Amino acid sequence: HTGIHSFPTRRSSDLLGVSPDWPSDVVLLVRHYGRLEEGERYQALQRLTGTLGPKAVPFLVARLAEGSSREAQFVLQHLYRQNNEEVWQQVIRLLPEPKNDAQAKALAWARAQSGQALDALELLARSQIKDAVRDQAIEAGVQDLLGKLKERKYADAAAAGEKFAKAAPGDPRFPYLRAEALVALDKDAEAAALRQQALALAPDAEAPHYLAGELLGQLGRRRLAAAEWQRILDIPPADGVYDINAHLRLSALYAASGLFERAATSLEKALDASAKARD
């Protein structure tokens, strides 16, 4: 009894989410969590999440506000592993207004996973966060637009594509996907302008153009894909892994079009670049 009275005055927040069905040792871990050393806290979180699963989410969310930035990163990893609808909805409900970057990452992750990719990207853009959560939200957004195009919801895809492009301005895929919707709406001139803008994005980065080239190949836009692969070859450094792949993709596109001499030349360039990389 005396020990209970020695707990910190903020014990109620430490006990957030505790329910009668929790094992007694886990309840004790939560009650004493604030007194644990950093290494002990990591072990405690392992025990909590391993035992409670989604029931640990309220406590994890509370730690994002109360713990150190280092602890917050560890808590986030535990949240990400609890990857299901129940967890996503809990996080969204518990974090209506994130107060720090860790909470913003958690909320953005939950939104992206639950089909709210645009909300996730806009939140991350406001918080100026660029990490793996942002990459996941972008990929979810690409899939969302592809789904709208497949369902022939062209007006919705065009509107959403514009918003995604503003939330992730350095990714060429959103202008390209919006252009696909505009073509279907007989707005070819606008689509052509968007495609030119997409090609000019990220002038010093190969990765966005690699992703764009892969997407355009998936959409069957060979000419546009070829322009993206060539764009990669114009960006230094030369003969890196992106260049090797660009040469290989160009070779395949030329061969599919019956341009076998150009295909052979591109393939030879890929082999030369690969040999230089090995050397």
mmCIF file of C-alpha atoms in Angstrom:
data_model
loop_
_atom_site.group_PDB
_atom_site.id
_atom_site.type_symbol
_atom_site.label_atom_id
_atom_site.label_comp_id
_atom_site.label_asym_id
_atom_site.label_seq_id
_atom_site.Cartn_x
_atom_site.Cartn_y
_atom_site.Cartn_z
ATOM 1 C CA HIS A 1 0.000 0.000 0.000
ATOM 2 C CA THR A 2 2.830 2.387 0.874
ATOM 3 C CA GLY A 3 4.435 1.640 -2.496
ATOM 4 C CA ILE A 4 1.278 2.663 -4.335
ATOM 5 C CA HIS A 5 1.350 6.078 -2.635
ATOM 6 C CA SER A 6 4.956 6.508 -3.773
ATOM 7 C CA PHE A 7 3.976 6.460 -7.459
ATOM 8 C CA PRO A 8 4.381 9.745 -9.437
ATOM 9 C CA THR A 9 1.388 12.090 -9.465
ATOM 10 C CA ARG A 10 1.013 11.548 -13.235
ATOM 11 C CA ARG A 11 0.303 7.895 -12.682
ATOM 12 C CA SER A 12 -3.099 8.200 -14.426
ATOM 13 C CA SER A 13 -1.424 8.974 -17.766
ATOM 14 C CA ASP A 14 1.062 6.141 -17.231
ATOM 15 C CA LEU A 15 -1.865 3.768 -16.743
ATOM 16 C CA LEU A 16 -3.651 4.893 -19.906
ATOM 17 C CA GLY A 17 -5.376 1.924 -21.491
ATOM 18 C CA VAL A 18 -4.953 -0.517 -18.591
ATOM 19 C CA SER A 19 -7.893 -2.919 -18.340
ATOM 20 C CA PRO A 20 -8.796 -5.696 -15.865
ATOM 21 C CA ASP A 21 -7.842 -8.461 -18.301
ATOM 22 C CA TRP A 22 -4.190 -7.375 -18.458
ATOM 23 C CA PRO A 23 -1.717 -9.812 -16.859
ATOM 24 C CA SER A 24 -0.579 -8.570 -13.452
ATOM 25 C CA ASP A 25 3.101 -8.442 -14.434
ATOM 26 C CA VAL A 26 2.270 -6.237 -17.427
ATOM 27 C CA VAL A 27 0.229 -3.894 -15.214
ATOM 28 C CA LEU A 28 3.227 -3.584 -12.894
ATOM 29 C CA LEU A 29 5.489 -2.821 -15.861
ATOM 30 C CA VAL A 30 3.201 0.025 -16.881
ATOM 31 C CA ARG A 31 2.946 1.378 -13.345
ATOM 32 C CA HIS A 32 6.710 1.442 -12.891
ATOM 33 C CA TYR A 33 7.566 2.380 -16.494
ATOM 34 C CA GLY A 34 8.446 5.986 -15.635
ATOM 35 C CA ARG A 35 11.117 4.790 -13.196
ATOM 36 C CA LEU A 36 12.857 2.433 -15.622
ATOM 37 C CA GLU A 37 16.195 3.154 -17.254
ATOM 38 C CA GLU A 38 16.242 3.569 -21.033
ATOM 39 C CA GLY A 39 17.405 0.011 -21.755
ATOM 40 C CA GLU A 40 14.837 -1.383 -19.355
ATOM 41 C CA ARG A 41 12.109 0.611 -21.082
ATOM 42 C CA TYR A 42 12.938 -1.018 -24.403
ATOM 43 C CA GLN A 43 12.608 -4.450 -22.844
ATOM 44 C CA ALA A 44 9.353 -3.397 -21.171
ATOM 45 C CA LEU A 45 7.911 -2.239 -24.506
ATOM 46 C CA GLN A 46 8.840 -5.575 -26.050
ATOM 47 C CA ARG A 47 6.981 -7.341 -23.274
ATOM 48 C CA LEU A 48 3.972 -5.010 -23.462
ATOM 49 C CA THR A 49 3.439 -5.227 -27.199
ATOM 50 C CA GLY A 50 4.231 -8.923 -27.361
ATOM 51 C CA THR A 51 1.661 -9.693 -24.680
ATOM 52 C CA LEU A 52 -1.078 -7.149 -25.385
ATOM 53 C CA GLY A 53 -0.935 -6.587 -29.149
ATOM 54 C CA PRO A 54 -3.432 -3.854 -30.178
ATOM 55 C CA LYS A 55 -4.424 -3.307 -26.524
ATOM 56 C CA ALA A 56 -1.025 -1.671 -25.981
ATOM 57 C CA VAL A 57 -1.764 1.118 -28.485
ATOM 58 C CA PRO A 58 -3.105 3.730 -25.992
ATOM 59 C CA PHE A 59 0.006 3.344 -23.843
ATOM 60 C CA LEU A 60 2.295 3.553 -26.886
ATOM 61 C CA VAL A 61 0.547 6.693 -28.111
ATOM 62 C CA ALA A 62 0.903 8.258 -24.651
ATOM 63 C CA ARG A 63 4.647 7.583 -24.688
ATOM 64 C CA LEU A 64 4.995 9.524 -27.954
ATOM 65 C CA ALA A 65 4.125 12.649 -25.981
ATOM 66 C CA GLU A 66 5.929 11.863 -22.724
ATOM 67 C CA GLY A 67 9.116 10.025 -23.695
ATOM 68 C CA SER A 68 12.403 11.237 -25.185
ATOM 69 C CA SER A 69 12.829 11.577 -28.949
ATOM 70 C CA ARG A 70 14.960 8.416 -28.945
ATOM 71 C CA GLU A 71 12.311 6.487 -27.050
ATOM 72 C CA ALA A 72 9.660 7.879 -29.405
ATOM 73 C CA GLN A 73 11.427 6.316 -32.389
ATOM 74 C CA PHE A 74 11.455 2.971 -30.637
ATOM 75 C CA VAL A 75 7.766 3.322 -29.741
ATOM 76 C CA LEU A 76 6.967 4.137 -33.373
ATOM 77 C CA GLN A 77 8.629 0.930 -34.512
ATOM 78 C CA HIS A 78 6.420 -1.039 -32.133
ATOM 79 C CA LEU A 79 3.345 0.749 -33.474
ATOM 80 C CA TYR A 80 4.309 0.001 -37.078
ATOM 81 C CA ARG A 81 4.614 -3.700 -36.267
ATOM 82 C CA GLN A 82 1.028 -3.712 -34.964
ATOM 83 C CA ASN A 83 -0.119 -3.308 -38.547
ATOM 84 C CA ASN A 84 -3.870 -3.882 -38.752
ATOM 85 C CA GLU A 85 -7.141 -1.975 -39.045
ATOM 86 C CA GLU A 86 -7.838 -1.993 -35.302
ATOM 87 C CA VAL A 87 -4.511 -0.342 -34.555
ATOM 88 C CA TRP A 88 -4.853 2.260 -37.336
ATOM 89 C CA GLN A 89 -8.262 3.355 -36.132
ATOM 90 C CA GLN A 90 -7.082 3.575 -32.521
ATOM 91 C CA VAL A 91 -4.185 5.822 -33.494
ATOM 92 C CA ILE A 92 -6.439 8.057 -35.591
ATOM 93 C CA ARG A 93 -8.920 8.353 -32.715
ATOM 94 C CA LEU A 94 -6.247 9.003 -30.069
ATOM 95 C CA LEU A 95 -4.323 11.610 -32.094
ATOM 96 C CA PRO A 96 -6.841 14.093 -33.495
ATOM 97 C CA GLU A 97 -4.211 16.872 -33.292
ATOM 98 C CA PRO A 98 -0.571 15.689 -33.102
ATOM 99 C CA LYS A 99 1.622 17.802 -30.833
ATOM 100 C CA ASN A 100 5.072 16.706 -32.031
ATOM 101 C CA ASP A 101 6.797 15.007 -34.973
ATOM 102 C CA ALA A 102 6.539 11.531 -33.457
ATOM 103 C CA GLN A 103 2.773 11.861 -33.085
ATOM 104 C CA ALA A 104 2.515 13.291 -36.608
ATOM 105 C CA LYS A 105 4.414 10.290 -37.989
ATOM 106 C CA ALA A 106 2.162 7.872 -36.117
ATOM 107 C CA LEU A 107 -1.003 9.582 -37.336
ATOM 108 C CA ALA A 108 0.264 9.852 -40.915
ATOM 109 C CA TRP A 109 1.197 6.165 -40.908
ATOM 110 C CA ALA A 110 -2.251 5.175 -39.612
ATOM 111 C CA ARG A 111 -4.009 7.355 -42.168
ATOM 112 C CA ALA A 112 -1.922 6.076 -45.063
ATOM 113 C CA GLN A 113 -2.493 2.465 -44.062
ATOM 114 C CA SER A 114 -6.249 2.979 -43.715
ATOM 115 C CA GLY A 115 -6.766 4.527 -47.167
ATOM 116 C CA GLN A 116 -6.300 8.197 -46.267
ATOM 117 C CA ALA A 117 -3.029 8.717 -48.146
ATOM 118 C CA LEU A 118 -3.750 12.327 -49.115
ATOM 119 C CA ASP A 119 -4.503 13.320 -45.519
ATOM 120 C CA ALA A 120 -1.286 11.591 -44.465
ATOM 121 C CA LEU A 121 0.837 13.420 -47.036
ATOM 122 C CA GLU A 122 -0.689 16.794 -46.253
ATOM 123 C CA LEU A 123 0.010 16.254 -42.554
ATOM 124 C CA LEU A 124 3.622 15.297 -43.240
ATOM 125 C CA ALA A 125 4.049 18.281 -45.563
ATOM 126 C CA ARG A 126 2.820 20.654 -42.837
ATOM 127 C CA SER A 127 5.221 19.057 -40.368
ATOM 128 C CA GLN A 128 8.046 19.046 -42.963
ATOM 129 C CA ILE A 129 8.681 15.369 -42.268
ATOM 130 C CA LYS A 130 10.510 13.330 -44.899
ATOM 131 C CA ASP A 131 11.188 9.734 -43.949
ATOM 132 C CA ALA A 132 9.949 6.203 -44.552
ATOM 133 C CA VAL A 133 6.425 7.113 -43.405
ATOM 134 C CA ARG A 134 6.259 9.743 -46.136
ATOM 135 C CA ASP A 135 7.466 7.199 -48.697
ATOM 136 C CA GLN A 136 4.717 4.807 -47.585
ATOM 137 C CA ALA A 137 2.101 7.548 -47.869
ATOM 138 C CA ILE A 138 3.296 8.426 -51.368
ATOM 139 C CA GLU A 139 3.124 4.800 -52.474
ATOM 140 C CA ALA A 140 -0.384 4.541 -51.007
ATOM 141 C CA GLY A 141 -1.322 7.669 -52.964
ATOM 142 C CA VAL A 142 0.000 6.222 -56.216
ATOM 143 C CA GLN A 143 -2.032 3.065 -55.661
ATOM 144 C CA ASP A 144 -5.101 5.155 -54.837
ATOM 145 C CA LEU A 145 -4.857 7.026 -58.146
ATOM 146 C CA LEU A 146 -4.206 3.829 -60.084
ATOM 147 C CA GLY A 147 -7.342 2.384 -58.499
ATOM 148 C CA LYS A 148 -9.398 5.405 -59.541
ATOM 149 C CA LEU A 149 -8.101 5.144 -63.116
ATOM 150 C CA LYS A 150 -8.879 1.440 -63.238
ATOM 151 C CA GLU A 151 -12.420 2.154 -62.052
ATOM 152 C CA ARG A 152 -12.684 4.936 -64.681
ATOM 153 C CA LYS A 153 -13.250 7.590 -62.060
ATOM 154 C CA TYR A 154 -11.316 10.055 -64.188
ATOM 155 C CA ALA A 155 -12.654 13.295 -62.700
ATOM 156 C CA ASP A 156 -11.905 12.046 -59.182
ATOM 157 C CA ALA A 157 -8.436 10.922 -60.261
ATOM 158 C CA ALA A 158 -7.685 14.307 -61.856
ATOM 159 C CA ALA A 159 -8.774 16.212 -58.741
ATOM 160 C CA ALA A 160 -6.931 13.891 -56.356
ATOM 161 C CA GLY A 161 -3.841 13.898 -58.564
ATOM 162 C CA GLU A 162 -3.609 17.679 -58.310
ATOM 163 C CA LYS A 163 -3.794 17.517 -54.500
ATOM 164 C CA PHE A 164 -1.238 14.703 -54.282
ATOM 165 C CA ALA A 165 1.144 16.668 -56.524
ATOM 166 C CA LYS A 166 0.950 19.637 -54.136
ATOM 167 C CA ALA A 167 1.524 17.425 -51.094
ATOM 168 C CA ALA A 168 4.498 15.631 -52.720
ATOM 169 C CA PRO A 169 5.840 18.182 -55.223
ATOM 170 C CA GLY A 170 9.044 16.333 -56.076
ATOM 171 C CA ASP A 171 7.439 13.086 -57.267
ATOM 172 C CA PRO A 172 6.800 12.959 -61.042
ATOM 173 C CA ARG A 173 4.311 10.117 -60.747
ATOM 174 C CA PHE A 174 1.439 12.298 -59.566
ATOM 175 C CA PRO A 175 1.529 14.659 -62.571
ATOM 176 C CA TYR A 176 1.782 11.634 -64.876
ATOM 177 C CA LEU A 177 -1.204 9.948 -63.240
ATOM 178 C CA ARG A 178 -3.219 13.144 -63.352
ATOM 179 C CA ALA A 179 -2.316 13.436 -67.039
ATOM 180 C CA GLU A 180 -3.719 9.947 -67.616
ATOM 181 C CA ALA A 181 -7.029 11.090 -66.135
ATOM 182 C CA LEU A 182 -7.033 14.276 -68.229
ATOM 183 C CA VAL A 183 -6.444 12.326 -71.442
ATOM 184 C CA ALA A 184 -9.471 10.201 -70.613
ATOM 185 C CA LEU A 185 -11.420 13.449 -70.122
ATOM 186 C CA ASP A 186 -10.316 14.693 -73.586
ATOM 187 C CA LYS A 187 -8.017 17.338 -72.127
ATOM 188 C CA ASP A 188 -4.938 16.398 -74.130
ATOM 189 C CA ALA A 189 -3.261 19.822 -74.058
ATOM 190 C CA GLU A 190 -3.365 19.971 -70.259
ATOM 191 C CA ALA A 191 -2.082 16.400 -70.070
ATOM 192 C CA ALA A 192 0.848 17.189 -72.373
ATOM 193 C CA ALA A 193 1.829 20.182 -70.247
ATOM 194 C CA LEU A 194 1.703 18.078 -67.093
ATOM 195 C CA ARG A 195 3.931 15.447 -68.630
ATOM 196 C CA GLN A 196 6.527 18.061 -69.513
ATOM 197 C CA GLN A 197 6.392 19.370 -65.962
ATOM 198 C CA ALA A 198 6.828 15.849 -64.588
ATOM 199 C CA LEU A 199 9.911 15.208 -66.708
ATOM 200 C CA ALA A 200 11.481 18.449 -65.444
ATOM 201 C CA LEU A 201 10.946 17.649 -61.751
ATOM 202 C CA ALA A 202 13.821 16.565 -59.471
ATOM 203 C CA PRO A 203 16.544 17.658 -61.913
ATOM 204 C CA ASP A 204 19.357 16.330 -59.720
ATOM 205 C CA ALA A 205 17.791 13.109 -58.421
ATOM 206 C CA GLU A 206 17.643 9.814 -60.286
ATOM 207 C CA ALA A 207 15.358 7.880 -57.932
ATOM 208 C CA PRO A 208 12.118 9.832 -58.667
ATOM 209 C CA HIS A 209 12.630 9.377 -62.402
ATOM 210 C CA TYR A 210 13.304 5.681 -61.944
ATOM 211 C CA LEU A 211 9.965 5.317 -60.151
ATOM 212 C CA ALA A 212 8.268 7.382 -62.850
ATOM 213 C CA GLY A 213 9.766 5.253 -65.618
ATOM 214 C CA GLU A 214 8.578 2.067 -63.931
ATOM 215 C CA LEU A 215 5.072 3.508 -63.540
ATOM 216 C CA LEU A 216 4.896 4.628 -67.162
ATOM 217 C CA GLY A 217 6.027 1.200 -68.300
ATOM 218 C CA GLN A 218 3.265 -0.307 -66.182
ATOM 219 C CA LEU A 219 0.777 2.035 -67.879
ATOM 220 C CA GLY A 220 2.038 1.058 -71.339
ATOM 221 C CA ARG A 221 3.370 4.555 -72.087
ATOM 222 C CA ARG A 222 6.564 3.465 -73.826
ATOM 223 C CA ARG A 223 7.553 6.814 -75.316
ATOM 224 C CA LEU A 224 7.104 8.614 -72.016
ATOM 225 C CA ALA A 225 8.944 5.849 -70.174
ATOM 226 C CA ALA A 226 11.847 6.105 -72.627
ATOM 227 C CA ALA A 227 12.085 9.844 -71.931
ATOM 228 C CA GLU A 228 12.326 9.120 -68.191
ATOM 229 C CA TRP A 229 15.036 6.489 -68.689
ATOM 230 C CA GLN A 230 16.966 8.959 -70.844
ATOM 231 C CA ARG A 231 16.468 11.616 -68.186
ATOM 232 C CA ILE A 232 18.228 9.352 -65.679
ATOM 233 C CA LEU A 233 21.206 9.036 -68.016
ATOM 234 C CA ASP A 234 21.514 12.840 -68.106
ATOM 235 C CA ILE A 235 21.777 13.083 -64.297
ATOM 236 C CA PRO A 236 25.174 12.420 -62.655
ATOM 237 C CA PRO A 237 26.783 10.264 -61.489
ATOM 238 C CA ALA A 238 27.342 8.304 -64.677
ATOM 239 C CA ASP A 239 27.312 4.511 -64.890
ATOM 240 C CA GLY A 240 25.717 3.981 -61.486
ATOM 241 C CA VAL A 241 22.996 1.461 -60.694
ATOM 242 C CA TYR A 242 20.262 3.769 -61.999
ATOM 243 C CA ASP A 243 22.100 4.206 -65.296
ATOM 244 C CA ILE A 244 22.552 0.460 -65.664
ATOM 245 C CA ASN A 245 18.842 -0.087 -65.178
ATOM 246 C CA ALA A 246 17.968 2.790 -67.506
ATOM 247 C CA HIS A 247 20.062 1.248 -70.293
ATOM 248 C CA LEU A 248 18.400 -2.135 -69.699
ATOM 249 C CA ARG A 249 14.908 -0.624 -69.781
ATOM 250 C CA LEU A 250 15.695 1.306 -72.955
ATOM 251 C CA SER A 251 17.046 -1.849 -74.562
ATOM 252 C CA ALA A 252 13.804 -3.672 -73.788
ATOM 253 C CA LEU A 253 11.682 -0.802 -75.130
ATOM 254 C CA TYR A 254 13.694 -0.597 -78.359
ATOM 255 C CA ALA A 255 13.497 -4.360 -78.860
ATOM 256 C CA ALA A 256 9.710 -4.306 -78.323
ATOM 257 C CA SER A 257 9.474 -1.636 -81.039
ATOM 258 C CA GLY A 258 11.623 -3.601 -83.468
ATOM 259 C CA LEU A 259 14.597 -1.230 -83.123
ATOM 260 C CA PHE A 260 17.052 -4.040 -82.566
ATOM 261 C CA GLU A 261 20.264 -2.164 -83.345
ATOM 262 C CA ARG A 262 19.409 0.525 -80.778
ATOM 263 C CA ALA A 263 18.377 -2.202 -78.339
ATOM 264 C CA ALA A 264 21.762 -3.899 -78.753
ATOM 265 C CA THR A 265 23.593 -0.593 -78.244
ATOM 266 C CA SER A 266 21.709 0.099 -75.013
ATOM 267 C CA LEU A 267 22.353 -3.409 -73.777
ATOM 268 C CA GLU A 268 26.068 -3.021 -74.515
ATOM 269 C CA LYS A 269 26.116 0.242 -72.528
ATOM 270 C CA ALA A 270 24.467 -1.524 -69.616
ATOM 271 C CA LEU A 271 27.109 -4.261 -69.702
ATOM 272 C CA ASP A 272 29.936 -1.702 -69.883
ATOM 273 C CA ALA A 273 28.536 0.234 -66.940
ATOM 274 C CA SER A 274 28.125 -2.973 -64.967
ATOM 275 C CA ALA A 275 31.740 -3.918 -65.667
ATOM 276 C CA LYS A 276 32.922 -0.496 -64.471
ATOM 277 C CA ALA A 277 30.886 -0.903 -61.291
ATOM 278 C CA ARG A 278 32.508 -4.289 -60.625
ATOM 279 C CA ASP A 279 35.984 -2.860 -61.260
#
